[in-house]
XYZ file of C-alpha atoms in Angstrom:
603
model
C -23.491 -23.216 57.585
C -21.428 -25.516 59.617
C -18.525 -27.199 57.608
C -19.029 -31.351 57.720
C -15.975 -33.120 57.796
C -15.992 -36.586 56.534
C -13.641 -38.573 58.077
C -13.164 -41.617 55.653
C -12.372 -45.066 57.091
C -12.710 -48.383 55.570
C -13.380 -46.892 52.285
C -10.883 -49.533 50.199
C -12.306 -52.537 51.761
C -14.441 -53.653 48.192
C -10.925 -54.767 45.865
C -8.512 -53.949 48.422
C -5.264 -52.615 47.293
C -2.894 -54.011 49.025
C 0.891 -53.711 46.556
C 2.542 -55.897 49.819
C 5.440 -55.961 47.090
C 6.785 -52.776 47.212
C 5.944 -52.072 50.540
C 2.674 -49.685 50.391
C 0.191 -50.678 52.160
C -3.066 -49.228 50.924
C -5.512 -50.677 53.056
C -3.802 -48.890 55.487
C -3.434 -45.724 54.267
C -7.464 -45.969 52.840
C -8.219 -46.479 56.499
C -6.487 -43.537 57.666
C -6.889 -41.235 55.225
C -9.041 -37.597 55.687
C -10.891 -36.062 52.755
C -13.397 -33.060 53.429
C -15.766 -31.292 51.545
C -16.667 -27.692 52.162
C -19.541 -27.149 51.975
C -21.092 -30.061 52.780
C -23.916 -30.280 51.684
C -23.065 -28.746 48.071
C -24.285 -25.305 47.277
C -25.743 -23.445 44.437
C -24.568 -20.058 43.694
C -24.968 -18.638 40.143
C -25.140 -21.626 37.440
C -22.783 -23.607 39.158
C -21.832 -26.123 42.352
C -18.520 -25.446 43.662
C -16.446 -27.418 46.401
C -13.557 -27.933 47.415
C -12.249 -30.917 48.794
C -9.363 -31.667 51.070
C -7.454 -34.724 51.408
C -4.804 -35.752 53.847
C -2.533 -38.612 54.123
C -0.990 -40.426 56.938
C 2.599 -39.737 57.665
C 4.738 -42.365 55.405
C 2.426 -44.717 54.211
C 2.587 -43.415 50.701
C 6.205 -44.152 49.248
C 8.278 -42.832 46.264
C 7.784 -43.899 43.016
C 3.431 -44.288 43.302
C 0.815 -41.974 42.490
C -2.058 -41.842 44.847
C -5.616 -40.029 42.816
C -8.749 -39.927 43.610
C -10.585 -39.442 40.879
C -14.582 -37.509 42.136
C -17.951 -37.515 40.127
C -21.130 -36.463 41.403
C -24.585 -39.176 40.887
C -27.451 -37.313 40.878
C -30.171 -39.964 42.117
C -31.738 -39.821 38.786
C -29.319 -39.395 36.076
C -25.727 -40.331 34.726
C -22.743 -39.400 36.457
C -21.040 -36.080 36.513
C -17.270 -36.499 36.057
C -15.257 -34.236 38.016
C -11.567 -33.842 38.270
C -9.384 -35.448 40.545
C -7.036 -35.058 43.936
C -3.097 -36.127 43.567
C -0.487 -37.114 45.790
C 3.060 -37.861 44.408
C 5.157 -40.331 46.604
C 8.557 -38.626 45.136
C 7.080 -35.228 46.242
C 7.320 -36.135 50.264
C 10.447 -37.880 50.333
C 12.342 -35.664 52.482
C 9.748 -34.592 54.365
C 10.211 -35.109 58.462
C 8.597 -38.645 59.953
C 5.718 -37.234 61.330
C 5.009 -35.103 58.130
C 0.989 -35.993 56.621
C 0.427 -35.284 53.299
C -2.446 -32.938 52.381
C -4.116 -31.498 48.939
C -6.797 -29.087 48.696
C -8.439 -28.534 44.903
C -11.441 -26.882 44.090
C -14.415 -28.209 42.022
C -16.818 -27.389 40.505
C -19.904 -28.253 37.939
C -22.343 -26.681 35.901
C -26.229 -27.340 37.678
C -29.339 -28.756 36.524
C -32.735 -29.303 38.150
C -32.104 -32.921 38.116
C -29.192 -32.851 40.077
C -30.623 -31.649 43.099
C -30.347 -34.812 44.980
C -27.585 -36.875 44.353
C -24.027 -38.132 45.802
C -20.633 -37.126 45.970
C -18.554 -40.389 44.919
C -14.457 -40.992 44.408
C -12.336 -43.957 43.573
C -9.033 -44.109 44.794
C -6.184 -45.046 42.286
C -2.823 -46.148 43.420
C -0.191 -46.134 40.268
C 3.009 -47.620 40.366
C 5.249 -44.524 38.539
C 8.210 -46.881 37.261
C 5.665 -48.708 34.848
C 2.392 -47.177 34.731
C 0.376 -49.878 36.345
C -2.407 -49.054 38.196
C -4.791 -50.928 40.589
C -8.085 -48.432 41.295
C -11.264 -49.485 43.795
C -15.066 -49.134 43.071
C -16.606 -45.969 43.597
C -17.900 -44.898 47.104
C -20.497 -42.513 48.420
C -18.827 -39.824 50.593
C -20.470 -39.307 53.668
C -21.881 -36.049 54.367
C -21.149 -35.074 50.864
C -23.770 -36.634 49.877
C -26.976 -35.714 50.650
C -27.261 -33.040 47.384
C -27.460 -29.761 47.159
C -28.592 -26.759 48.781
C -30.513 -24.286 46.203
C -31.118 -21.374 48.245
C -29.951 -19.093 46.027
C -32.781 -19.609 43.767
C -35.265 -18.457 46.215
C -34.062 -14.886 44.853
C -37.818 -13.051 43.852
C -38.022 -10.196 40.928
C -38.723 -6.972 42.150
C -40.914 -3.741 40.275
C -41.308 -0.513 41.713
C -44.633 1.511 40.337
C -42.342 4.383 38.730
C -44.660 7.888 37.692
C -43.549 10.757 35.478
C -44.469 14.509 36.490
C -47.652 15.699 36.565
C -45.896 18.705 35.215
C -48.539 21.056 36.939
C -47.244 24.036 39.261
C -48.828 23.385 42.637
C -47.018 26.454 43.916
C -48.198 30.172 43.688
C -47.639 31.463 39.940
C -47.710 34.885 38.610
C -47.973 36.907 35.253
C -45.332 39.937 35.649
C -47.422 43.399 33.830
C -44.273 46.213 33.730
C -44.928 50.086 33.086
C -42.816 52.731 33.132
C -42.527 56.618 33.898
C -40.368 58.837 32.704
C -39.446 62.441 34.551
C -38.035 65.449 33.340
C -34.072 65.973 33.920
C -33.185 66.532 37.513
C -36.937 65.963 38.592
C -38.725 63.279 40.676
C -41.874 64.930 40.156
C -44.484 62.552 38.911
C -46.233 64.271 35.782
C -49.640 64.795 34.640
C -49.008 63.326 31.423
C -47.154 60.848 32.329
C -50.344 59.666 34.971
C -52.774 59.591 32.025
C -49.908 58.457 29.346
C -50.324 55.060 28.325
C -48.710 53.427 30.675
C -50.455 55.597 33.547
C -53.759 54.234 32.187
C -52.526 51.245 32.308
C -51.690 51.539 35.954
C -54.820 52.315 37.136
C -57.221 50.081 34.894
C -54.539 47.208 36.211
C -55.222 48.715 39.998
C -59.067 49.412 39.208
C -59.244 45.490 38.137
C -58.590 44.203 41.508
C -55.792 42.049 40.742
C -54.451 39.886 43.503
C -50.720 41.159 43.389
C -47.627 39.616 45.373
C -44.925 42.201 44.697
C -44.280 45.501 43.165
C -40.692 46.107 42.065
C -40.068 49.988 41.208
C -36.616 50.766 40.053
C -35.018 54.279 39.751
C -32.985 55.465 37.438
C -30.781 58.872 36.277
C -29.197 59.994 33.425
C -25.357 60.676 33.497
C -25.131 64.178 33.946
C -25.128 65.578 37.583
C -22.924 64.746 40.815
C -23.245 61.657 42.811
C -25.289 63.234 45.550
C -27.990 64.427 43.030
C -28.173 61.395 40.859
C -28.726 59.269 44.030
C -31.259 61.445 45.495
C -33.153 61.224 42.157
C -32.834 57.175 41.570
C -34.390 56.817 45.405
C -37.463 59.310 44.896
C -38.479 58.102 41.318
C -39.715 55.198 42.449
C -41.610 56.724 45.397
C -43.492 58.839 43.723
C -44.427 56.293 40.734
C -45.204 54.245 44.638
C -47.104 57.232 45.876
C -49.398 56.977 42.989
C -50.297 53.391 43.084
C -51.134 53.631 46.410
C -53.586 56.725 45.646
C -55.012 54.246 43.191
C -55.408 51.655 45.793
C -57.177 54.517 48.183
C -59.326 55.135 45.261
C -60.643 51.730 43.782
C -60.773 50.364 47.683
C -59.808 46.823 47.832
C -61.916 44.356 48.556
C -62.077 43.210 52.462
C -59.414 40.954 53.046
C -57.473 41.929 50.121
C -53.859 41.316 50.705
C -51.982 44.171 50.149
C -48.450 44.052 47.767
C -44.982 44.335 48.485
C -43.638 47.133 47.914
C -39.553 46.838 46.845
C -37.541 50.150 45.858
C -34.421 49.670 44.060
C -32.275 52.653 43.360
C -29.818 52.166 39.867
C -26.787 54.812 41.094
C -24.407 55.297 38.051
C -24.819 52.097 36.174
C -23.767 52.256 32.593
C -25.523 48.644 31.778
C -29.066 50.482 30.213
C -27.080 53.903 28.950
C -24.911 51.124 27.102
C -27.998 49.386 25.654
C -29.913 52.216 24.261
C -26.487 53.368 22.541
C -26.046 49.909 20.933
C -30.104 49.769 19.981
C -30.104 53.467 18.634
C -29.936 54.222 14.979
C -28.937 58.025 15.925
C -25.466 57.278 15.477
C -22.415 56.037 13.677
C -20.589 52.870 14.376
C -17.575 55.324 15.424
C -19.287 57.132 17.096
C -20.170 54.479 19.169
C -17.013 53.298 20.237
C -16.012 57.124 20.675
C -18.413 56.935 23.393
C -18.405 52.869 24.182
C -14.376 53.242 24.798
C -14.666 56.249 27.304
C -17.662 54.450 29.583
C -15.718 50.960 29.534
C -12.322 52.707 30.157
C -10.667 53.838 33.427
C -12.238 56.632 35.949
C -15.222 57.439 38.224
C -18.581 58.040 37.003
C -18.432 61.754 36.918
C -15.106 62.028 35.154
C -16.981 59.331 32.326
C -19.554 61.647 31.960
C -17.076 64.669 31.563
C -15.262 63.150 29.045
C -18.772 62.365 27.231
C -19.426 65.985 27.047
C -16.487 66.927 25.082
C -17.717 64.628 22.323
C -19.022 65.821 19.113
C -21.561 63.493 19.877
C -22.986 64.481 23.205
C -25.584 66.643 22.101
C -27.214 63.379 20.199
C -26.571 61.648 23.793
C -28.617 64.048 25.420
C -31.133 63.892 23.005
C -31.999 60.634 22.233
C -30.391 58.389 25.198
C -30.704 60.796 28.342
C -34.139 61.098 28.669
C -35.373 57.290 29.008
C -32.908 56.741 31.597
C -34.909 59.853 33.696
C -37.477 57.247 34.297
C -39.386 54.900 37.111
C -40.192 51.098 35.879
C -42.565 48.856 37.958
C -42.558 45.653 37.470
C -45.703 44.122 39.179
C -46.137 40.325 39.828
C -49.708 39.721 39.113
C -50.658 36.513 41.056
C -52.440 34.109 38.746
C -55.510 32.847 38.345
C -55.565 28.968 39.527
C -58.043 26.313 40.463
C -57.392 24.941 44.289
C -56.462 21.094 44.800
C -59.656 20.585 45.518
C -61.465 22.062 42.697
C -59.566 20.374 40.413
C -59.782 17.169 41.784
C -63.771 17.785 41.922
C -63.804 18.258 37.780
C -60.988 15.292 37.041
C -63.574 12.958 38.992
C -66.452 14.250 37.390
C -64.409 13.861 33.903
C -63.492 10.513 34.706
C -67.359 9.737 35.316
C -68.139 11.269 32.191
C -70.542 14.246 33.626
C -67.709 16.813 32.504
C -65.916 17.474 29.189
C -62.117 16.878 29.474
C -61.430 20.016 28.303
C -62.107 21.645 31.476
C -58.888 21.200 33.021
C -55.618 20.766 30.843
C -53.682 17.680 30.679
C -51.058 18.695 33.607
C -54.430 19.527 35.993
C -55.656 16.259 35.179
C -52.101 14.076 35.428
C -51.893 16.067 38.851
C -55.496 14.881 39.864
C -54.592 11.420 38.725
C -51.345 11.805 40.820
C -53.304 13.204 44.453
C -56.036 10.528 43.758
C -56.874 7.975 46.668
C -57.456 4.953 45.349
C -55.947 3.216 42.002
C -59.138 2.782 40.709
C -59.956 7.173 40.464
C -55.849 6.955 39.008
C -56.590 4.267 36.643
C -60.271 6.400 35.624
C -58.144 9.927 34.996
C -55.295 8.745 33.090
C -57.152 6.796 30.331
C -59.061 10.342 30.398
C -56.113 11.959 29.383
C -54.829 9.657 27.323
C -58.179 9.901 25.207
C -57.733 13.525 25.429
C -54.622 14.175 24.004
C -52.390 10.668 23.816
C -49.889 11.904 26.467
C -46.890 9.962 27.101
C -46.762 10.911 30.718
C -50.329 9.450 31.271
C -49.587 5.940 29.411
C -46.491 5.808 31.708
C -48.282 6.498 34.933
C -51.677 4.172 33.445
C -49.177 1.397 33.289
C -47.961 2.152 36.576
C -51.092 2.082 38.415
C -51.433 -1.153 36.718
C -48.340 -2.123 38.455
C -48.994 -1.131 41.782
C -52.237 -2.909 41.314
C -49.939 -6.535 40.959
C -48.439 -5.498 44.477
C -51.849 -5.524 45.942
C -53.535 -8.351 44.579
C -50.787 -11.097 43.517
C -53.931 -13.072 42.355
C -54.131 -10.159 39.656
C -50.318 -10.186 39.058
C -50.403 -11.955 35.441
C -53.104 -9.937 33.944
C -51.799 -6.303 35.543
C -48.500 -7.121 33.974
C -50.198 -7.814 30.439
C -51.780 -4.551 30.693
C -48.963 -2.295 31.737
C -46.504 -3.350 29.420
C -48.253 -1.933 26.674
C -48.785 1.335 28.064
C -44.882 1.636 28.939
C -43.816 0.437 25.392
C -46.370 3.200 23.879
C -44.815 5.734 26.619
C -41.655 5.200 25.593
C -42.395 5.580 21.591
C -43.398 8.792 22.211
C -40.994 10.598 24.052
C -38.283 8.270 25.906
C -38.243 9.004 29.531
C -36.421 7.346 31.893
C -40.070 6.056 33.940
C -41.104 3.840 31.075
C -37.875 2.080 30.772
C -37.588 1.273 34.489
C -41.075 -0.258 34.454
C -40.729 -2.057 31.651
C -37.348 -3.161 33.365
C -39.769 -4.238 36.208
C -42.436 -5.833 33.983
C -39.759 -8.111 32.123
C -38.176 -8.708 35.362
C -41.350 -10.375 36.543
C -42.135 -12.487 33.672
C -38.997 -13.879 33.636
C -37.190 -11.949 31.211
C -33.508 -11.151 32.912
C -32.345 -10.132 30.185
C -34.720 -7.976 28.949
C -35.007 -6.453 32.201
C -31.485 -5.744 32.412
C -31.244 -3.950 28.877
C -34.195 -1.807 29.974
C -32.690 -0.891 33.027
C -29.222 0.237 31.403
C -31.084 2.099 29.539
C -33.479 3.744 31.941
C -29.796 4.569 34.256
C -28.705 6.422 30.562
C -31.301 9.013 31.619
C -29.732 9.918 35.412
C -32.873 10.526 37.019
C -32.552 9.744 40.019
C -36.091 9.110 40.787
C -35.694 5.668 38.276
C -32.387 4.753 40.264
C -34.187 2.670 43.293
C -35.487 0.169 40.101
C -32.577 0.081 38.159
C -30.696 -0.632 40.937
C -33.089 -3.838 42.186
C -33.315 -5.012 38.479
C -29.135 -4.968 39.195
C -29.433 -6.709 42.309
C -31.937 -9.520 41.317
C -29.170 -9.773 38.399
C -26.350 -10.052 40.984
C -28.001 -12.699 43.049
C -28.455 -15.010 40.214
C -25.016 -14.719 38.743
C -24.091 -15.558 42.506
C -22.433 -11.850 42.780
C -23.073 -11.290 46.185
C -21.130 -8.236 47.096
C -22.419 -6.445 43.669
C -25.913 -7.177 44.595
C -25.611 -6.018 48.395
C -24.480 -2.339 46.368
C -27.077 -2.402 44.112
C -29.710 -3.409 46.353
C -28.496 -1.005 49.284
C -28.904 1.897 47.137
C -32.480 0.381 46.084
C -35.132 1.675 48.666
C -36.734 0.526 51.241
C -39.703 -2.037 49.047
C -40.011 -4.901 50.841
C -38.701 -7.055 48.077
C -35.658 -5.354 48.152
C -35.121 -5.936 51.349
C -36.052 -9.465 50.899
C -33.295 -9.346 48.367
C -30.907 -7.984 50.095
C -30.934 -10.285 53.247
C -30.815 -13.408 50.707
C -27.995 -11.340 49.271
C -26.407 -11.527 53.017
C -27.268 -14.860 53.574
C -25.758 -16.283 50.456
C -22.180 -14.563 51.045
C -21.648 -16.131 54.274
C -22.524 -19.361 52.931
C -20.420 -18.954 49.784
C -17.421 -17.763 52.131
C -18.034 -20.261 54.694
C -18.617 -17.748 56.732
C -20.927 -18.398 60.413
C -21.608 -14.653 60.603
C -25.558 -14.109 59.410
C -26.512 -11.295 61.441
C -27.036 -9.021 58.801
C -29.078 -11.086 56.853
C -31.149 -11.841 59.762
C -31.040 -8.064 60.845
C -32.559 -6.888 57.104
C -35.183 -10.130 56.976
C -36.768 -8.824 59.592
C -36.855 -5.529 58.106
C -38.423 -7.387 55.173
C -41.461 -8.948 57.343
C -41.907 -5.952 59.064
C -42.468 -3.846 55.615
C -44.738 -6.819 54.618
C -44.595 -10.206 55.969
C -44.779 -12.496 52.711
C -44.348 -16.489 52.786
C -40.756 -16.264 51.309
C -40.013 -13.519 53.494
C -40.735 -15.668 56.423
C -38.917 -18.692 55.035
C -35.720 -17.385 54.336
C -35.798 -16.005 57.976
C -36.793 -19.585 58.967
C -33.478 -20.795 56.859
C -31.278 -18.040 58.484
C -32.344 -18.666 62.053
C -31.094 -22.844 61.337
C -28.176 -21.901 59.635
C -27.369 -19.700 62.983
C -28.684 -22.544 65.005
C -31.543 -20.964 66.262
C -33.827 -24.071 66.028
C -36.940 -22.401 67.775
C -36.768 -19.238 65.763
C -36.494 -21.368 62.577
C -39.983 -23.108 63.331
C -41.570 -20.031 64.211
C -40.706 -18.700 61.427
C -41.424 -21.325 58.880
C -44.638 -21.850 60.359
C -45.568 -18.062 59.251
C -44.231 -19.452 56.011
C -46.508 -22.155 55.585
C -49.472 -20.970 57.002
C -49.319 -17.953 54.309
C -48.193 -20.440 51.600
C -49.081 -24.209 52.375
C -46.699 -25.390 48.740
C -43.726 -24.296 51.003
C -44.183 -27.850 53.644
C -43.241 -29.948 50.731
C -39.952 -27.736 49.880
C -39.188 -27.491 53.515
C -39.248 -31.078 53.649
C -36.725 -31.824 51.358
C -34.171 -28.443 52.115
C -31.273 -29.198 53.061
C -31.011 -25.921 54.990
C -32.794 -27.710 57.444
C -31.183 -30.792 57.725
C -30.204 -30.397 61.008
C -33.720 -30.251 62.664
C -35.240 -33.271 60.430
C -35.865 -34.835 63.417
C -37.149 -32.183 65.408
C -40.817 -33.063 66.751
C -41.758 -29.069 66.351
C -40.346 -28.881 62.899
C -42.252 -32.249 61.803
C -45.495 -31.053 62.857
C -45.711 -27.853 61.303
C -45.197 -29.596 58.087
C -47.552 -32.259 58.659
């Protein structure tokens, strides 16, 4: 905004002071006098006006021994007086100051704001006070131009904000499998597949598994070998255990054919060379032998040495014959584990049943409650949403689906403000009921956004702190907008610029967020706006609202931009006719009052 500067002349002429007898002439010095106001016109930013005002003195004309005050107050045009403070100069203070030396004070001021104050004047009295004796001579209050005219209450143009926030369907979209294992055991220094071990249990297994045509991603086959033997041979053996338990699942495969197009599993061999970790576990699980014994044997395979000194040690133990015995011969074995690809409905399918559920031509217990939330969740329109989660939540009460009911009741307020009211009353329920059944961080960020919008700051703001207790960072963008909406009106610029920066991309945080830039030049006196014209237009692009068009218009005049600020404004009004009578009494646009464009878009 630009900084008026009120030049005051003549201002004593009402009761003239004029102390002729001690050689101060005030008439004079009223005449030549400066006093400024910045900003001028006065600005709201939080609760309260602040100014400050600036007053300088011609060189000499106030002598030792007097007091020069004025004393402000602000008038609104409809109320009493607002006393303020005042602005000092002390003759003894400038006594030895050079001839051409001018006296100057700058104070700040400030005043808590009501409604009714919007228009109303900036007024002083000037008192002249002879030190010596305390007498004082003062003259009747004056208006001070340019200061004058009100206040500005852009601030208050600041809109709530609520994001639509869902909790997880909790359904697995990806592929999902059910892992079968068997296992085959060989004889000691074999890799021979045997009969019995084909038709054992696990064998039959195998090939009822194989016989069953079961859509299969992978087929892990590990090989293992006892202890005994050099490195070559227990290698040798850990490779071609697994082939052959391979070789026969593939003879299986030739057998039962697979159905055309089949896809055909993965085969992965892994080899387990002279690994202690299973001998160690079937020691620890065996009941064969003693606790000392154990740590006979534990002490030598954890100690120092290779592999095949280990084992050599092991065999001069009373105990190796019981090591042989009873944990040799499972590690001579082959395990497969196979990753049996799961049985699942496609998107479409279940999407097909949720709809007919939601009709009521299908029992809800056809798909489980997260097929149904992630129906719900894929779902075109709000309406289907709204349809499938009161499904659910008849099904089984789920917490997820009153959270995500109540959110499709908010994103049904962003589309139809006519509807905002009564989509608010019903999702507000469904959070609170959300959040009494398991507290999730979703529920408290709507309900942050729900209390937001009926005008409930600090509601919101406790729901928020405790939605950011969660750290989900999918709830962050709304916590952060209920702390930037919170910013704005306690006229913490800077904190709300943060809050709303890491906020998203909605178009009322943008909206935000330029006011947000707006307001801190004006509150520093700063003529810089282009970043709060740069994200207002960011704003209107994501949706061009009447406010969102307004504050643009009051950027553009506070940048000068006279044509851009009626093109702009007219968008406003034309979306939202109420906004000709504010723009006709802003003070953001005082400068183009009497601009013929500006007139007639607001008549």
């Amino acid at each position: 905004m630009n900084k008026y500067t009120s030049v005051l002349s003549s201002v004593l002429v009402a009761g003239s002071l004029m102390l002729t007898n001690c050689g101060v002439d005030v008439q004079k010095l009223a005449d030549e006098q400066e006093f400024t106001i910045v900003p001028s016109p006065l600005e709201l930013h939080g609760d309260s006006v602040l100014f400050t005002a600036k007053a300088k003195l011609p060189a000499k004309m106030l002598k030792p021994g007097y007091t020069y005050d004025l004393d402000l107050s602000y008038l609104p045009v409809n109320g009493e007086s607002v006393e303020l403070d005042r602005v000092s100069f002390k003759g003894d203070d400038y006594e030895n100051q050079p001839e051409t030396y001018q006296p100057e004070v700058s104070k700040d001021f400030g005043f808590a704001y009501q409604d009714s104050y919007k228009r109303g004047h900036v007024q002083y009295k000037a008192v002249i006070t002879k030190d010596a004796n305390g007498k004082s001579k003062e003259t009747p209050l004056v208006d001070t131009p340019n200061g004058g005219a009100g206040i500005i209450t852009t601030s208050r143009l600041v809109q709530p904000v609520f994001m639509p926030n869902y909790a997880p369907h909790g359904y697995i979209t990806a592929e999902e499998y059910n892992p079968e294992t068997v296992e085959f055991f060989f004889l000691q220094g074999s890799s021979a597949l045997r009969w019995s071990e084909m038709n054992g249990e696990d064998g039959k297994k195998l090939k009822e598994y194989v016989k069953a045509y079961n859509p299969t991603r992978t087929v892990t086959l590990e090989g293992m070998h006892s202890p005994e033997g050099p490195t070559d041979v227990n290698t040798k053996l850990a490779n071609q255990r697994p082939e052959a338990v391979k070789s026969y699942y593939e003879k299986l495969q030739n057998r039962y054919k697979a159905e055309e197009g089949e896809a055909t599993p993965e085969f992965v061999v892994k080899p387990v060379v002279e690994n202690w970790t299973e001998f160690k576990k079937l020691l620890v699980e065996s009941d064969k032998f003693t606790d000392t014994e154990k740590d006979e044997i534990l002490s030598i395979v954890n100690g120092a040495g290779d592999f095949v000194s280990k084992e050599l040690k092991l065999q001069a133990l009373g105990s190796y014959k019981k090591l042989f015995k009873y944990v040799y011969p499972p590690l001579r074995n082959s395990r497969a584990e196979i990753l049996r690809i799961k049985d699942k409905l496609t998107p479409e399918e279940i999407s097909a049943r949720a709809q007919a559920i939601a009709s009521g031509s299908e029992s809800v217990e056809s798909l489980s409650t997260p097929e149904l939330l992630y129906a719900a969740d894929v779902a075109t329109s709000l309406e289907e949403k709204e349809a499938i989660y009161s499904a659910v939540i008849k099904k089984d009460a789920d917490a997820a689906a009153y959270n995500n009911l109540g959110a499709v009741y908010l994103a049904m307020a962003k589309a139809d403000a006519s509807k905002t009211a009564e989509m608010l009353e019903k999702a507000l329920p469904n959070f609170e009921t959300a959040a009494k059944k398991q507290e999730m961080a979703e529920a408290y960020a709507n309900i942050a956004g729900v209390k937001l919008m009926m005008g409930d700051v600090a509601g919101a703001k406790a729901a928020a702190d405790k939605a950011a207790t969660f750290n989900n960072p999918a709830v962050n963008q709304t916590v952060n907008a209920v702390k930037g909406y919170d910013a704005i009106v306690a006229g913490k610029y800077d904190e709300a610029i943060k809050a709303l920066s890491s906020a998203g991309n909605d178009s009322g945080v943008l909206y935000n967020k330029a006011l947000a830039y707006l307001l801190k030049s004006s509150k520093e006196n700063s003529e810089d706006y282009s970043r709060a014209a740069a994200t207002i237009k960011e704003a209107i692009a994501a949706q061009p609202t009447a406010y969102a068009n307004y504050v643009a218009a009051v950027t553009a005049a506070r940048q000068g931009k006279a044509d851009d600020a009626v093109k702009f404004l007219a968008d406003a009004v034309k979306a939202d006719s109420s906004l000709k009578d504010a723009a006709k009494e802003d003070l953001e646009f005082r400068a183009m009052f009497e601009d013929a464009k500006f007139t007639e878009i607001l008549n």
